[in-house]
Amino acid sequence: AKPGQEVYTDRINGFGGALYITGGKMEMTGGTIVDCSATAGGAIYLPGGNFNMTGGKISSNDATKDGGGVYLAGGSLTIDGESAIIEQNTAVNGAGVYLTGGTPGLYCGTLSGNIASGNGGGIFIDKQVVELKPTGTVTFDGNEAIDGAGMYILGDTENPAGFTVEECQGRVVFKFNVATANGGGVCIDNGAFTIRYNNIDIINNTAKNGGGVAVLSGNFDMYSGVIGESEKSNKATNGG
């Protein structure tokens, strides 16, 4: 998609309401993919190929199961642009993005206002280890879910899951995300969340348990960064 273009009103029962990519490469530099629907990957489903988003919006799409905006099963997904926005998408799990394979690269961009009726409003990481080195700011803002409104990490004993931010020039920000149960910012369910450098802010998130972070099972290792501040505290009914 180019600046000013829209791809919209595609509704199917299978995968990828707007795009189903098995090979090759697609560049999105602008425009909007809007009002599309599918069982998985309301806007985009990738079993292979490469999708590179440096600008534009993936907005108001719906998946009846997983991945309201994007479902990554294989290939690669790159989000790298201040104007790259995934917003107001809906799904059961992973309303913004659902990751269960392939190679994700989140370098700069925003996931905001995505709503999951299950878990993972912004991103659902399913039995996958994701390692990032942001070059700009990656923002999870105002997403909603039962568990892990910003991010939900799910693994098991045979298939580890995790999210790691290595030394980088960029930042990762979780703010104003709301979970009705666990982990306003992040929920870890048999996985790992690791921040090695002073490049993360988890602020102003809300949940019943763990306004900032909830660890149901697994590990949370934060060597530096910010969880809440005096005027930006996370809120929880049972433990902030």
PDB file of C-alpha atoms in Angstrom:
ATOM      1  CA  ALA A   1       0.000   0.000   0.000  1.00  0.00           C
ATOM      2  CA  LYS A   2       1.182   3.508  -0.836  1.00  0.00           C
ATOM      3  CA  PRO A   3       0.404   6.780   0.958  1.00  0.00           C
ATOM      4  CA  GLY A   4      -3.258   7.695   0.569  1.00  0.00           C
ATOM      5  CA  GLN A   5      -4.416   4.265  -0.546  1.00  0.00           C
ATOM      6  CA  GLU A   6      -6.895   2.060   1.291  1.00  0.00           C
ATOM      7  CA  VAL A   7      -7.530  -1.674   1.201  1.00  0.00           C
ATOM      8  CA  TYR A   8     -10.848  -2.414   2.861  1.00  0.00           C
ATOM      9  CA  THR A   9     -14.097  -4.347   3.259  1.00  0.00           C
ATOM     10  CA  ASP A  10     -12.695  -7.779   2.481  1.00  0.00           C
ATOM     11  CA  ARG A  11     -14.488 -10.440   4.536  1.00  0.00           C
ATOM     12  CA  ILE A  12     -13.635 -14.116   4.303  1.00  0.00           C
ATOM     13  CA  ASN A  13     -13.970 -17.212   6.468  1.00  0.00           C
ATOM     14  CA  GLY A  14     -10.381 -18.382   5.956  1.00  0.00           C
ATOM     15  CA  PHE A  15      -7.046 -16.664   6.535  1.00  0.00           C
ATOM     16  CA  GLY A  16      -6.018 -13.109   5.714  1.00  0.00           C
ATOM     17  CA  GLY A  17      -8.975 -10.815   5.125  1.00  0.00           C
ATOM     18  CA  ALA A  18      -6.908  -8.469   2.947  1.00  0.00           C
ATOM     19  CA  LEU A  19      -3.617 -10.278   2.287  1.00  0.00           C
ATOM     20  CA  TYR A  20      -2.421 -13.889   2.385  1.00  0.00           C
ATOM     21  CA  ILE A  21       1.336 -13.955   1.782  1.00  0.00           C
ATOM     22  CA  THR A  22       3.156 -17.233   1.098  1.00  0.00           C
ATOM     23  CA  GLY A  23       6.236 -15.902  -0.693  1.00  0.00           C
ATOM     24  CA  GLY A  24       7.891 -12.798  -2.049  1.00  0.00           C
ATOM     25  CA  LYS A  25       7.864  -9.449  -0.320  1.00  0.00           C
ATOM     26  CA  MET A  26       5.291  -6.734   0.285  1.00  0.00           C
ATOM     27  CA  GLU A  27       6.191  -3.203   1.338  1.00  0.00           C
ATOM     28  CA  MET A  28       3.668  -1.000   3.138  1.00  0.00           C
ATOM     29  CA  THR A  29       4.855   2.607   3.253  1.00  0.00           C
ATOM     30  CA  GLY A  30       1.506   4.312   3.765  1.00  0.00           C
ATOM     31  CA  GLY A  31      -2.219   4.019   3.245  1.00  0.00           C
ATOM     32  CA  THR A  32      -4.647   1.985   5.336  1.00  0.00           C
ATOM     33  CA  ILE A  33      -5.808  -1.627   5.503  1.00  0.00           C
ATOM     34  CA  VAL A  34      -9.198  -1.258   7.152  1.00  0.00           C
ATOM     35  CA  ASP A  35     -12.432  -3.128   7.913  1.00  0.00           C
ATOM     36  CA  CYS A  36     -11.278  -6.570   6.826  1.00  0.00           C
ATOM     37  CA  SER A  37     -12.226  -9.825   8.514  1.00  0.00           C
ATOM     38  CA  ALA A  38     -11.123 -13.477   8.574  1.00  0.00           C
ATOM     39  CA  THR A  39     -10.934 -16.465  10.878  1.00  0.00           C
ATOM     40  CA  ALA A  40      -7.238 -15.758  11.528  1.00  0.00           C
ATOM     41  CA  GLY A  41      -5.315 -12.722  10.353  1.00  0.00           C
ATOM     42  CA  GLY A  42      -8.162 -10.265  10.009  1.00  0.00           C
ATOM     43  CA  ALA A  43      -6.048  -8.066   7.756  1.00  0.00           C
ATOM     44  CA  ILE A  44      -2.901 -10.117   6.985  1.00  0.00           C
ATOM     45  CA  TYR A  45      -1.901 -13.776   7.328  1.00  0.00           C
ATOM     46  CA  LEU A  46       1.703 -14.805   6.693  1.00  0.00           C
ATOM     47  CA  PRO A  47       2.588 -18.508   6.378  1.00  0.00           C
ATOM     48  CA  GLY A  48       5.647 -17.378   4.406  1.00  0.00           C
ATOM     49  CA  GLY A  49       7.044 -14.430   2.511  1.00  0.00           C
ATOM     50  CA  ASN A  50       7.947 -11.038   3.941  1.00  0.00           C
ATOM     51  CA  PHE A  51       5.791  -8.120   5.037  1.00  0.00           C
ATOM     52  CA  ASN A  52       7.659  -4.881   5.721  1.00  0.00           C
ATOM     53  CA  MET A  53       5.690  -2.001   7.235  1.00  0.00           C
ATOM     54  CA  THR A  54       7.390   1.391   7.459  1.00  0.00           C
ATOM     55  CA  GLY A  55       4.246   3.537   7.407  1.00  0.00           C
ATOM     56  CA  GLY A  56       0.481   3.511   7.164  1.00  0.00           C
ATOM     57  CA  LYS A  57      -2.213   1.909   9.305  1.00  0.00           C
ATOM     58  CA  ILE A  58      -3.682  -1.552   9.847  1.00  0.00           C
ATOM     59  CA  SER A  59      -6.915  -0.463  11.458  1.00  0.00           C
ATOM     60  CA  SER A  60     -10.339  -1.767  12.544  1.00  0.00           C
ATOM     61  CA  ASN A  61      -9.914  -5.310  11.259  1.00  0.00           C
ATOM     62  CA  ASP A  62     -11.340  -8.401  12.958  1.00  0.00           C
ATOM     63  CA  ALA A  63     -10.415 -12.073  13.378  1.00  0.00           C
ATOM     64  CA  THR A  64     -13.026 -14.464  14.717  1.00  0.00           C
ATOM     65  CA  LYS A  65     -10.133 -16.400  16.299  1.00  0.00           C
ATOM     66  CA  ASP A  66      -6.564 -15.039  16.399  1.00  0.00           C
ATOM     67  CA  GLY A  67      -4.637 -12.102  14.955  1.00  0.00           C
ATOM     68  CA  GLY A  68      -7.015  -9.245  14.314  1.00  0.00           C
ATOM     69  CA  GLY A  69      -4.396  -7.173  12.523  1.00  0.00           C
ATOM     70  CA  VAL A  70      -1.617  -9.600  11.576  1.00  0.00           C
ATOM     71  CA  TYR A  71      -1.072 -13.340  12.075  1.00  0.00           C
ATOM     72  CA  LEU A  72       2.552 -14.463  11.622  1.00  0.00           C
ATOM     73  CA  ALA A  73       2.930 -18.230  11.131  1.00  0.00           C
ATOM     74  CA  GLY A  74       6.017 -18.159   8.908  1.00  0.00           C
ATOM     75  CA  GLY A  75       8.149 -15.803   6.854  1.00  0.00           C
ATOM     76  CA  SER A  76       8.924 -12.450   8.413  1.00  0.00           C
ATOM     77  CA  LEU A  77       7.082  -9.427   9.744  1.00  0.00           C
ATOM     78  CA  THR A  78       8.958  -6.132  10.094  1.00  0.00           C
ATOM     79  CA  ILE A  79       7.474  -3.001  11.655  1.00  0.00           C
ATOM     80  CA  ASP A  80       9.889  -0.106  11.371  1.00  0.00           C
ATOM     81  CA  GLY A  81       8.525   3.417  11.145  1.00  0.00           C
ATOM     82  CA  GLU A  82       7.215   6.184  13.388  1.00  0.00           C
ATOM     83  CA  SER A  83       4.080   6.297  11.231  1.00  0.00           C
ATOM     84  CA  ALA A  84       3.567   2.497  11.228  1.00  0.00           C
ATOM     85  CA  ILE A  85       0.426   1.953  13.304  1.00  0.00           C
ATOM     86  CA  ILE A  86      -1.628  -1.153  14.123  1.00  0.00           C
ATOM     87  CA  GLU A  87      -4.760   0.085  15.842  1.00  0.00           C
ATOM     88  CA  GLN A  88      -8.326  -0.712  16.900  1.00  0.00           C
ATOM     89  CA  ASN A  89      -8.305  -4.303  15.666  1.00  0.00           C
ATOM     90  CA  THR A  90     -10.246  -7.069  17.419  1.00  0.00           C
ATOM     91  CA  ALA A  91      -9.777 -10.817  17.916  1.00  0.00           C
ATOM     92  CA  VAL A  92     -10.090 -13.529  20.534  1.00  0.00           C
ATOM     93  CA  ASN A  93      -6.305 -13.604  21.042  1.00  0.00           C
ATOM     94  CA  GLY A  94      -3.663 -11.240  19.686  1.00  0.00           C
ATOM     95  CA  ALA A  95      -5.940  -8.445  18.557  1.00  0.00           C
ATOM     96  CA  GLY A  96      -3.063  -6.430  17.127  1.00  0.00           C
ATOM     97  CA  VAL A  97      -0.557  -9.148  16.207  1.00  0.00           C
ATOM     98  CA  TYR A  98      -0.438 -12.918  16.813  1.00  0.00           C
ATOM     99  CA  LEU A  99       3.039 -14.486  16.666  1.00  0.00           C
ATOM    100  CA  THR A 100       3.395 -18.254  16.390  1.00  0.00           C
ATOM    101  CA  GLY A 101       6.210 -18.713  13.864  1.00  0.00           C
ATOM    102  CA  GLY A 102       8.467 -16.937  11.421  1.00  0.00           C
ATOM    103  CA  THR A 103      10.698 -13.988  12.277  1.00  0.00           C
ATOM    104  CA  PRO A 104       9.151 -10.881  13.823  1.00  0.00           C
ATOM    105  CA  GLY A 105      11.028  -7.594  13.882  1.00  0.00           C
ATOM    106  CA  LEU A 106       9.571  -4.684  15.847  1.00  0.00           C
ATOM    107  CA  TYR A 107      11.973  -1.784  15.486  1.00  0.00           C
ATOM    108  CA  CYS A 108       9.701   1.252  15.612  1.00  0.00           C
ATOM    109  CA  GLY A 109       5.927   1.673  15.565  1.00  0.00           C
ATOM    110  CA  THR A 110       2.712   1.718  17.584  1.00  0.00           C
ATOM    111  CA  LEU A 111       0.105  -0.870  18.595  1.00  0.00           C
ATOM    112  CA  SER A 112      -2.829   0.976  20.122  1.00  0.00           C
ATOM    113  CA  GLY A 113      -6.471   0.477  20.989  1.00  0.00           C
ATOM    114  CA  ASN A 114      -6.569  -3.192  19.989  1.00  0.00           C
ATOM    115  CA  ILE A 115      -9.111  -5.299  21.904  1.00  0.00           C
ATOM    116  CA  ALA A 116      -8.888  -9.043  22.553  1.00  0.00           C
ATOM    117  CA  SER A 117     -11.869 -10.848  24.042  1.00  0.00           C
ATOM    118  CA  GLY A 118      -9.293 -13.390  25.295  1.00  0.00           C
ATOM    119  CA  ASN A 119      -5.619 -12.609  25.793  1.00  0.00           C
ATOM    120  CA  GLY A 120      -2.999 -10.360  24.236  1.00  0.00           C
ATOM    121  CA  GLY A 121      -4.562  -7.075  23.214  1.00  0.00           C
ATOM    122  CA  GLY A 122      -1.431  -5.719  21.556  1.00  0.00           C
ATOM    123  CA  ILE A 123       0.581  -8.882  20.863  1.00  0.00           C
ATOM    124  CA  PHE A 124       0.151 -12.582  21.663  1.00  0.00           C
ATOM    125  CA  ILE A 125       3.426 -14.551  21.613  1.00  0.00           C
ATOM    126  CA  ASP A 126       2.564 -18.239  21.205  1.00  0.00           C
ATOM    127  CA  LYS A 127       5.378 -20.712  21.965  1.00  0.00           C
ATOM    128  CA  GLN A 128       7.995 -18.528  20.338  1.00  0.00           C
ATOM    129  CA  VAL A 129      11.072 -16.626  21.513  1.00  0.00           C
ATOM    130  CA  VAL A 130      11.148 -13.042  20.257  1.00  0.00           C
ATOM    131  CA  GLU A 131      14.362 -11.019  20.519  1.00  0.00           C
ATOM    132  CA  LEU A 132      14.281  -7.343  19.642  1.00  0.00           C
ATOM    133  CA  LYS A 133      16.712  -4.491  19.153  1.00  0.00           C
ATOM    134  CA  PRO A 134      14.494  -1.438  18.596  1.00  0.00           C
ATOM    135  CA  THR A 135      15.984   1.489  16.703  1.00  0.00           C
ATOM    136  CA  GLY A 136      13.102   3.811  17.606  1.00  0.00           C
ATOM    137  CA  THR A 137      10.187   3.623  20.018  1.00  0.00           C
ATOM    138  CA  VAL A 138       7.868   0.612  20.035  1.00  0.00           C
ATOM    139  CA  THR A 139       4.685   1.612  21.862  1.00  0.00           C
ATOM    140  CA  PHE A 140       1.866  -0.529  23.271  1.00  0.00           C
ATOM    141  CA  ASP A 141      -0.823   1.999  24.136  1.00  0.00           C
ATOM    142  CA  GLY A 142      -4.419   1.575  25.285  1.00  0.00           C
ATOM    143  CA  ASN A 143      -4.884  -2.068  24.353  1.00  0.00           C
ATOM    144  CA  GLU A 144      -7.390  -4.294  26.182  1.00  0.00           C
ATOM    145  CA  ALA A 145      -7.662  -8.012  27.042  1.00  0.00           C
ATOM    146  CA  ILE A 146      -8.485 -10.433  29.851  1.00  0.00           C
ATOM    147  CA  ASP A 147      -4.804 -11.269  30.421  1.00  0.00           C
ATOM    148  CA  GLY A 148      -1.828  -9.367  29.005  1.00  0.00           C
ATOM    149  CA  ALA A 149      -3.477  -6.279  27.559  1.00  0.00           C
ATOM    150  CA  GLY A 150      -0.208  -5.028  26.126  1.00  0.00           C
ATOM    151  CA  MET A 151       1.483  -8.395  25.599  1.00  0.00           C
ATOM    152  CA  TYR A 152       0.675 -12.010  26.478  1.00  0.00           C
ATOM    153  CA  ILE A 153       3.450 -14.634  26.447  1.00  0.00           C
ATOM    154  CA  LEU A 154       2.421 -18.308  26.339  1.00  0.00           C
ATOM    155  CA  GLY A 155       4.760 -21.298  26.331  1.00  0.00           C
ATOM    156  CA  ASP A 156       5.030 -24.868  27.552  1.00  0.00           C
ATOM    157  CA  THR A 157       7.804 -27.231  28.633  1.00  0.00           C
ATOM    158  CA  GLU A 158       8.566 -28.363  25.078  1.00  0.00           C
ATOM    159  CA  ASN A 159       8.040 -25.026  23.336  1.00  0.00           C
ATOM    160  CA  PRO A 160       9.519 -22.077  25.232  1.00  0.00           C
ATOM    161  CA  ALA A 161       8.159 -18.598  24.784  1.00  0.00           C
ATOM    162  CA  GLY A 162       9.830 -15.326  25.589  1.00  0.00           C
ATOM    163  CA  PHE A 163      10.343 -11.660  24.857  1.00  0.00           C
ATOM    164  CA  THR A 164      13.821 -10.137  25.145  1.00  0.00           C
ATOM    165  CA  VAL A 165      15.001  -6.606  24.464  1.00  0.00           C
ATOM    166  CA  GLU A 166      18.750  -6.453  23.907  1.00  0.00           C
ATOM    167  CA  GLU A 167      21.084  -3.453  23.952  1.00  0.00           C
ATOM    168  CA  CYS A 168      19.733  -0.926  21.471  1.00  0.00           C
ATOM    169  CA  GLN A 169      19.142   2.730  20.714  1.00  0.00           C
ATOM    170  CA  GLY A 170      15.357   2.487  20.911  1.00  0.00           C
ATOM    171  CA  ARG A 171      12.758   2.003  23.652  1.00  0.00           C
ATOM    172  CA  VAL A 172       9.762  -0.184  24.417  1.00  0.00           C
ATOM    173  CA  VAL A 173       6.812   1.524  26.118  1.00  0.00           C
ATOM    174  CA  PHE A 174       3.730  -0.113  27.669  1.00  0.00           C
ATOM    175  CA  LYS A 175       1.186   2.506  28.740  1.00  0.00           C
ATOM    176  CA  PHE A 176      -2.545   2.801  29.452  1.00  0.00           C
ATOM    177  CA  ASN A 177      -3.237  -0.856  28.681  1.00  0.00           C
ATOM    178  CA  VAL A 178      -6.145  -2.438  30.596  1.00  0.00           C
ATOM    179  CA  ALA A 179      -6.545  -6.122  31.521  1.00  0.00           C
ATOM    180  CA  THR A 180      -9.687  -7.281  33.303  1.00  0.00           C
ATOM    181  CA  ALA A 181      -7.726 -10.067  35.042  1.00  0.00           C
ATOM    182  CA  ASN A 182      -3.911 -10.343  34.887  1.00  0.00           C
ATOM    183  CA  GLY A 183      -1.126  -8.130  33.591  1.00  0.00           C
ATOM    184  CA  GLY A 184      -2.160  -4.735  32.339  1.00  0.00           C
ATOM    185  CA  GLY A 185       1.154  -4.258  30.599  1.00  0.00           C
ATOM    186  CA  VAL A 186       2.470  -7.812  30.297  1.00  0.00           C
ATOM    187  CA  CYS A 187       1.259 -11.278  31.313  1.00  0.00           C
ATOM    188  CA  ILE A 188       3.685 -14.215  31.344  1.00  0.00           C
ATOM    189  CA  ASP A 189       2.186 -17.717  31.276  1.00  0.00           C
ATOM    190  CA  ASN A 190       4.988 -20.299  31.247  1.00  0.00           C
ATOM    191  CA  GLY A 191       7.431 -18.015  29.474  1.00  0.00           C
ATOM    192  CA  ALA A 192      10.070 -15.353  30.012  1.00  0.00           C
ATOM    193  CA  PHE A 193      10.303 -11.578  29.739  1.00  0.00           C
ATOM    194  CA  THR A 194      13.832 -10.157  29.798  1.00  0.00           C
ATOM    195  CA  ILE A 195      14.986  -6.540  29.641  1.00  0.00           C
ATOM    196  CA  ARG A 196      18.752  -6.154  29.817  1.00  0.00           C
ATOM    197  CA  TYR A 197      19.145  -2.385  29.456  1.00  0.00           C
ATOM    198  CA  ASN A 198      17.502   0.872  30.482  1.00  0.00           C
ATOM    199  CA  ASN A 199      15.156   0.965  27.507  1.00  0.00           C
ATOM    200  CA  ILE A 200      11.668   0.117  28.767  1.00  0.00           C
ATOM    201  CA  ASP A 201       8.808   1.964  30.476  1.00  0.00           C
ATOM    202  CA  ILE A 202       5.795   0.128  31.936  1.00  0.00           C
ATOM    203  CA  ILE A 203       3.540   2.936  33.137  1.00  0.00           C
ATOM    204  CA  ASN A 204      -0.141   3.757  33.717  1.00  0.00           C
ATOM    205  CA  ASN A 205      -1.392   0.227  33.042  1.00  0.00           C
ATOM    206  CA  THR A 206      -4.329  -1.344  34.883  1.00  0.00           C
ATOM    207  CA  ALA A 207      -5.429  -4.863  35.848  1.00  0.00           C
ATOM    208  CA  LYS A 208      -7.087  -6.819  38.639  1.00  0.00           C
ATOM    209  CA  ASN A 209      -3.766  -8.557  39.338  1.00  0.00           C
ATOM    210  CA  GLY A 210      -0.436  -7.054  38.358  1.00  0.00           C
ATOM    211  CA  GLY A 211      -1.207  -3.674  36.877  1.00  0.00           C
ATOM    212  CA  GLY A 212       2.200  -3.524  35.254  1.00  0.00           C
ATOM    213  CA  VAL A 213       3.255  -7.174  34.996  1.00  0.00           C
ATOM    214  CA  ALA A 214       1.695 -10.488  36.029  1.00  0.00           C
ATOM    215  CA  VAL A 215       3.767 -13.680  36.136  1.00  0.00           C
ATOM    216  CA  LEU A 216       1.444 -16.695  36.211  1.00  0.00           C
ATOM    217  CA  SER A 217       4.337 -19.048  35.521  1.00  0.00           C
ATOM    218  CA  GLY A 218       7.833 -18.346  34.249  1.00  0.00           C
ATOM    219  CA  ASN A 219      10.415 -15.595  34.663  1.00  0.00           C
ATOM    220  CA  PHE A 220      10.474 -11.815  34.616  1.00  0.00           C
ATOM    221  CA  ASP A 221      13.987 -10.348  34.515  1.00  0.00           C
ATOM    222  CA  MET A 222      14.365  -6.598  34.332  1.00  0.00           C
ATOM    223  CA  TYR A 223      17.870  -5.277  34.869  1.00  0.00           C
ATOM    224  CA  SER A 224      16.970  -1.632  34.318  1.00  0.00           C
ATOM    225  CA  GLY A 225      14.113   0.559  33.095  1.00  0.00           C
ATOM    226  CA  VAL A 226      10.931   1.868  34.737  1.00  0.00           C
ATOM    227  CA  ILE A 227       7.828   0.185  36.128  1.00  0.00           C
ATOM    228  CA  GLY A 228       5.590   3.033  37.249  1.00  0.00           C
ATOM    229  CA  GLU A 229       6.503   6.481  38.525  1.00  0.00           C
ATOM    230  CA  SER A 230       4.951   8.766  41.103  1.00  0.00           C
ATOM    231  CA  GLU A 231       2.479  10.199  38.606  1.00  0.00           C
ATOM    232  CA  LYS A 232       2.517   7.272  36.183  1.00  0.00           C
ATOM    233  CA  SER A 233       1.923   4.341  38.472  1.00  0.00           C
ATOM    234  CA  ASN A 234       0.347   1.088  37.353  1.00  0.00           C
ATOM    235  CA  LYS A 235      -2.875   0.154  39.141  1.00  0.00           C
ATOM    236  CA  ALA A 236      -4.278  -3.171  40.295  1.00  0.00           C
ATOM    237  CA  THR A 237      -7.005  -4.317  42.629  1.00  0.00           C
ATOM    238  CA  ASN A 238      -4.599  -6.916  44.004  1.00  0.00           C
ATOM    239  CA  GLY A 239      -1.005  -5.653  43.729  1.00  0.00           C
ATOM    240  CA  GLY A 240       0.255  -3.039  41.302  1.00  0.00           C
TER     241      GLY A 240
END
